[in-house]
XYZ file of N, CA, C and O in Angstrom:
408
model
N 5.365 -2.852 -32.768
C 5.136 -4.289 -32.789
C 4.860 -4.820 -31.388
O 3.919 -5.567 -31.185
N 5.685 -4.467 -30.430
C 5.548 -5.027 -29.079
C 4.243 -4.604 -28.416
O 3.642 -5.374 -27.676
N 3.790 -3.390 -28.678
C 2.524 -2.924 -28.099
C 1.334 -3.671 -28.691
O 0.259 -3.697 -28.099
N 1.495 -4.238 -29.860
C 0.393 -4.902 -30.543
C 0.285 -6.393 -30.204
O -0.602 -7.070 -30.717
N 1.168 -6.884 -29.352
C 1.066 -8.288 -28.955
C -0.265 -8.515 -28.251
O -0.703 -7.670 -27.464
N -0.923 -9.642 -28.504
C -2.250 -9.877 -27.920
C -2.227 -10.046 -26.396
O -3.206 -9.754 -25.729
N -1.116 -10.512 -25.852
C -0.972 -10.711 -24.414
C 0.289 -10.017 -23.930
O 1.214 -9.774 -24.713
N 0.356 -9.769 -22.651
C 1.572 -9.243 -22.044
C 2.693 -10.256 -22.239
O 2.465 -11.466 -22.194
N 3.895 -9.767 -22.426
C 5.038 -10.660 -22.582
C 5.271 -11.458 -21.289
O 5.883 -12.521 -21.316
N 4.740 -10.966 -20.176
C 4.839 -11.695 -18.914
C 3.717 -12.703 -18.740
O 3.596 -13.330 -17.687
N 2.910 -12.874 -19.763
C 1.807 -13.815 -19.691
C 0.661 -13.240 -18.894
O 0.421 -12.037 -18.917
N -0.013 -14.094 -18.166
C -1.143 -13.654 -17.351
C -1.283 -14.589 -16.159
O -0.581 -15.591 -16.045
N -2.159 -14.266 -15.266
C -2.423 -15.133 -14.124
C -1.353 -15.037 -13.049
O -0.714 -14.002 -12.860
N -1.187 -16.143 -12.348
C -0.297 -16.180 -11.192
C 1.159 -15.915 -11.547
O 1.864 -15.246 -10.798
N 1.623 -16.431 -12.674
C 3.022 -16.233 -13.051
C 3.297 -14.750 -13.255
O 4.284 -14.215 -12.737
N 2.420 -14.068 -13.978
C 2.611 -12.634 -14.193
C 2.603 -11.894 -12.865
O 3.457 -11.045 -12.604
N 1.638 -12.216 -12.010
C 1.544 -11.561 -10.703
C 2.826 -11.785 -9.904
O 3.379 -10.853 -9.318
N 3.314 -13.014 -9.893
C 4.524 -13.324 -9.133
C 5.745 -12.593 -9.695
O 6.587 -12.107 -8.937
N 5.836 -12.504 -11.020
C 6.964 -11.793 -11.633
C 6.891 -10.304 -11.302
O 7.891 -9.693 -10.922
N 5.718 -9.711 -11.445
C 5.568 -8.284 -11.142
C 5.882 -8.017 -9.669
O 6.502 -7.006 -9.328
N 5.505 -8.927 -8.779
C 5.769 -8.749 -7.351
C 7.252 -8.790 -7.005
O 7.653 -8.326 -5.935
N 8.075 -9.311 -7.896
C 9.521 -9.327 -7.663
C 10.035 -7.897 -7.502
O 10.985 -7.648 -6.758
N 9.390 -6.951 -8.159
C 9.844 -5.560 -8.068
C 9.739 -5.019 -6.641
O 10.360 -4.008 -6.310
N 8.980 -5.692 -5.762
C 8.872 -5.268 -4.365
C 10.061 -5.714 -3.520
O 10.231 -5.236 -2.401
N 10.858 -6.635 -4.043
C 12.044 -7.083 -3.303
C 13.080 -5.960 -3.298
O 13.187 -5.204 -4.255
N 13.858 -5.883 -2.230
C 14.826 -4.788 -2.116
C 16.220 -5.167 -2.601
O 16.939 -4.322 -3.118
N 16.597 -6.410 -2.459
C 17.947 -6.836 -2.839
C 17.986 -7.308 -4.292
O 17.158 -8.121 -4.711
N 18.962 -6.810 -5.030
C 19.103 -7.198 -6.432
C 19.331 -8.694 -6.571
O 18.767 -9.338 -7.463
N 20.103 -9.275 -5.676
C 20.369 -10.725 -5.736
C 19.079 -11.521 -5.601
O 18.903 -12.547 -6.271
N 18.180 -11.059 -4.759
C 16.888 -11.736 -4.591
C 16.046 -11.614 -5.867
O 15.360 -12.565 -6.257
N 16.099 -10.445 -6.490
C 15.355 -10.247 -7.742
C 15.879 -11.170 -8.830
O 15.101 -11.794 -9.546
N 17.199 -11.257 -8.933
C 17.810 -12.138 -9.939
C 17.400 -13.582 -9.687
O 17.007 -14.303 -10.613
N 17.462 -14.006 -8.447
C 17.107 -15.386 -8.086
C 15.655 -15.694 -8.449
O 15.350 -16.743 -9.037
N 14.741 -14.780 -8.127
C 13.326 -15.000 -8.411
C 13.033 -14.936 -9.912
O 12.226 -15.722 -10.424
N 13.675 -14.023 -10.622
C 13.493 -13.977 -12.077
C 13.998 -15.269 -12.704
O 13.356 -15.827 -13.597
N 15.133 -15.736 -12.222
C 15.703 -16.985 -12.727
C 14.775 -18.155 -12.488
O 14.691 -19.080 -13.293
N 14.027 -18.108 -11.401
C 13.081 -19.186 -11.063
C 11.776 -19.055 -11.849
O 11.230 -20.053 -12.333
N 11.262 -17.824 -12.007
C 9.929 -17.641 -12.571
C 9.893 -17.470 -14.093
O 8.940 -17.916 -14.730
N 10.882 -16.812 -14.673
C 10.825 -16.577 -16.123
C 10.738 -17.864 -16.941
O 10.026 -17.903 -17.945
N 11.423 -18.939 -16.554
C 11.276 -20.181 -17.327
C 9.863 -20.759 -17.323
O 9.556 -21.638 -18.134
N 8.995 -20.270 -16.428
C 7.608 -20.736 -16.408
C 6.770 -20.077 -17.500
O 5.650 -20.517 -17.771
N 7.310 -19.037 -18.127
C 6.607 -18.376 -19.226
C 6.586 -19.289 -20.446
O 7.440 -20.173 -20.586
N 5.648 -19.045 -21.366
C 5.703 -19.780 -22.637
C 7.064 -19.557 -23.308
O 7.682 -18.493 -23.147
N 7.521 -20.550 -24.036
C 8.848 -20.478 -24.667
C 9.037 -19.225 -25.504
O 10.101 -18.599 -25.466
N 8.024 -18.833 -26.267
C 8.141 -17.648 -27.125
C 8.327 -16.381 -26.289
O 9.133 -15.511 -26.644
N 7.606 -16.276 -25.184
C 7.726 -15.101 -24.316
C 9.107 -15.055 -23.673
O 9.738 -14.000 -23.596
N 9.554 -16.202 -23.195
C 10.880 -16.285 -22.582
C 11.958 -15.888 -23.593
O 12.844 -15.085 -23.286
N 11.869 -16.434 -24.800
C 12.860 -16.134 -25.836
C 12.849 -14.651 -26.191
O 13.910 -14.041 -26.361
N 11.657 -14.061 -26.302
C 11.562 -12.634 -26.611
C 12.252 -11.807 -25.532
O 13.076 -10.937 -25.836
N 11.951 -12.066 -24.269
C 12.572 -11.317 -23.176
C 14.086 -11.531 -23.140
O 14.852 -10.587 -22.931
N 14.505 -12.759 -23.362
C 15.936 -13.076 -23.330
C 16.697 -12.331 -24.424
O 17.711 -11.677 -24.155
N 16.204 -12.395 -25.634
C 16.922 -11.775 -26.752
C 16.789 -10.257 -26.737
O 17.748 -9.547 -27.070
N 15.638 -9.754 -26.340
C 15.463 -8.306 -26.245
C 16.370 -7.739 -25.148
O 17.011 -6.702 -25.348
N 16.462 -8.426 -24.026
C 17.342 -7.971 -22.941
C 18.802 -7.955 -23.391
O 19.539 -7.019 -23.077
N 19.210 -8.970 -24.113
C 20.590 -9.014 -24.625
C 20.836 -7.861 -25.593
O 21.883 -7.201 -25.545
N 19.882 -7.599 -26.460
C 20.026 -6.492 -27.419
C 20.077 -5.150 -26.697
O 20.910 -4.299 -27.018
N 19.214 -4.966 -25.714
C 19.189 -3.699 -24.985
C 20.483 -3.484 -24.210
O 20.932 -2.346 -24.051
N 21.101 -4.557 -23.793
C 22.398 -4.456 -23.130
C 23.432 -3.864 -24.097
O 24.222 -2.999 -23.719
N 23.411 -4.289 -25.346
C 24.320 -3.759 -26.365
C 24.011 -2.288 -26.635
O 24.923 -1.458 -26.765
N 22.733 -1.945 -26.706
C 22.331 -0.550 -26.922
C 22.866 0.333 -25.797
O 23.414 1.410 -26.039
N 22.748 -0.131 -24.566
C 23.208 0.648 -23.413
C 24.721 0.829 -23.437
O 25.234 1.879 -23.044
N 25.444 -0.155 -23.927
C 26.903 -0.050 -23.999
C 27.335 1.082 -24.925
O 28.434 1.606 -24.785
N 26.466 1.473 -25.835
C 26.766 2.578 -26.755
C 26.032 3.856 -26.351
O 25.826 4.748 -27.170
N 25.658 3.968 -25.090
C 24.834 5.097 -24.644
C 25.516 6.454 -24.788
O 24.842 7.465 -24.915
N 26.842 6.477 -24.800
C 27.517 7.767 -24.988
C 27.283 8.315 -26.394
O 27.290 9.516 -26.594
N 27.015 7.422 -27.323
C 26.756 7.833 -28.712
C 25.257 7.970 -28.975
O 24.808 8.956 -29.555
N 24.469 6.988 -28.525
C 23.047 6.967 -28.878
C 22.129 7.571 -27.815
O 20.921 7.655 -28.023
N 22.700 7.960 -26.669
C 21.933 8.596 -25.577
C 20.872 7.686 -24.967
O 19.968 8.138 -24.295
N 20.969 6.384 -25.201
C 20.003 5.433 -24.646
C 20.619 4.761 -23.423
O 21.134 3.645 -23.484
N 20.522 5.448 -22.299
C 20.978 4.898 -21.025
C 19.939 3.899 -20.527
O 18.842 3.782 -21.089
N 20.249 3.213 -19.446
C 19.289 2.266 -18.882
C 18.020 2.989 -18.481
O 16.922 2.474 -18.662
N 18.155 4.185 -17.963
C 16.980 4.972 -17.577
C 16.091 5.257 -18.788
O 14.867 5.102 -18.728
N 16.694 5.667 -19.892
C 15.923 5.950 -21.107
C 15.301 4.684 -21.686
O 14.165 4.702 -22.160
N 16.041 3.581 -21.633
C 15.506 2.298 -22.098
C 14.267 1.938 -21.278
O 13.250 1.512 -21.819
N 14.351 2.114 -19.968
C 13.213 1.799 -19.097
C 12.004 2.668 -19.415
O 10.871 2.180 -19.415
N 12.237 3.938 -19.681
C 11.136 4.848 -20.008
C 10.407 4.377 -21.262
O 9.176 4.429 -21.336
N 11.146 3.901 -22.236
C 10.558 3.477 -23.507
C 9.954 2.071 -23.417
O 8.818 1.851 -23.829
N 10.712 1.121 -22.870
C 10.305 -0.278 -22.960
C 9.461 -0.779 -21.796
O 8.715 -1.742 -21.958
N 9.562 -0.181 -20.640
C 8.777 -0.657 -19.501
C 7.275 -0.610 -19.791
O 6.587 -1.614 -19.637
N 6.723 0.528 -20.234
C 5.288 0.527 -20.535
C 4.932 -0.313 -21.762
O 3.868 -0.933 -21.807
N 5.834 -0.371 -22.719
C 5.574 -1.146 -23.929
C 5.449 -2.630 -23.615
O 4.600 -3.326 -24.161
N 6.297 -3.115 -22.716
C 6.300 -4.534 -22.355
C 5.432 -4.839 -21.138
O 5.275 -5.998 -20.771
N 4.925 -3.809 -20.496
C 4.177 -3.960 -19.233
C 5.025 -4.663 -18.175
O 4.570 -5.558 -17.472
N 6.272 -4.243 -18.102
C 7.222 -4.762 -17.120
C 7.655 -3.587 -16.252
O 8.071 -2.561 -16.799
N 7.572 -3.701 -14.930
C 8.036 -2.601 -14.085
C 9.477 -2.212 -14.426
O 10.324 -3.072 -14.699
N 9.752 -0.902 -14.419
C 11.061 -0.390 -14.829
C 12.222 -1.004 -14.081
O 13.240 -1.364 -14.681
N 12.102 -1.129 -12.763
C 13.187 -1.721 -11.982
C 13.440 -3.166 -12.343
O 14.576 -3.635 -12.335
N 12.396 -3.864 -12.692
C 12.519 -5.268 -13.087
C 13.186 -5.381 -14.460
O 14.034 -6.243 -14.682
N 12.811 -4.488 -15.361
C 13.436 -4.471 -16.682
C 14.932 -4.188 -16.551
O 15.750 -4.810 -17.229
N 15.278 -3.284 -15.659
C 16.693 -2.977 -15.442
C 17.464 -4.215 -14.992
O 18.561 -4.471 -15.485
N 16.885 -4.986 -14.099
C 17.558 -6.201 -13.631
C 17.690 -7.192 -14.787
O 18.743 -7.812 -14.969
N 16.637 -7.342 -15.591
C 16.689 -8.283 -16.721
C 17.790 -7.904 -17.708
O 18.453 -8.783 -18.255
N 17.976 -6.616 -17.927
C 18.976 -6.163 -18.900
C 20.375 -6.176 -18.295
O 21.306 -6.751 -18.870
N 20.534 -5.543 -17.142
C 21.870 -5.388 -16.564
C 22.424 -6.691 -15.987
O 23.640 -6.860 -15.911
N 21.556 -7.598 -15.594
C 21.982 -8.893 -15.042
C 21.583 -10.034 -15.982
O 21.302 -11.150 -15.542
N 21.574 -9.746 -17.258
C 21.084 -10.674 -18.282
C 21.661 -12.085 -18.144
O 20.926 -13.068 -18.169
N 22.954 -12.187 -18.005
C 23.607 -13.508 -17.965
C 23.177 -14.320 -16.751
O 23.141 -15.544 -16.807
N 22.849 -13.646 -15.655
C 22.430 -14.358 -14.446
C 20.937 -14.674 -14.451
O 20.512 -15.659 -13.852
N 20.156 -13.843 -15.119
C 18.708 -14.019 -15.132
C 18.286 -15.082 -16.138
O 17.453 -15.939 -15.849
N 18.871 -15.057 -17.314
C 18.472 -15.963 -18.401
C 19.486 -17.082 -18.559
O 20.375 -17.020 -19.388
N 19.327 -18.117 -17.764
C 20.275 -19.235 -17.830
C 19.646 -20.505 -18.363
O 20.294 -21.538 -18.454
N 18.359 -20.448 -18.735
C 17.631 -21.618 -19.244
C 18.249 -22.088 -20.526
O 18.621 -21.366 -21.382
């Protein structure tokens, strides 16, 4: 389903470019701050999808001893599917409460 979306979940244009460029930041706190600033600029449906998917993936990771879906494995599967850099996806999932405060 996610691969068949007509547009990237990060949208297009400057917002997408700015979000993808966050992966170049070195400090996690800076990434969280920039995601918190830029993600609300996405269309509501895209924001909601990322917010709820990140929350769900957090639950999946909590059961990684049983399901073998660690954050690394989640990134391998979902990063290309969502066209989101792996490190950025990790921040969205692991820092969900700080990133999605809208």
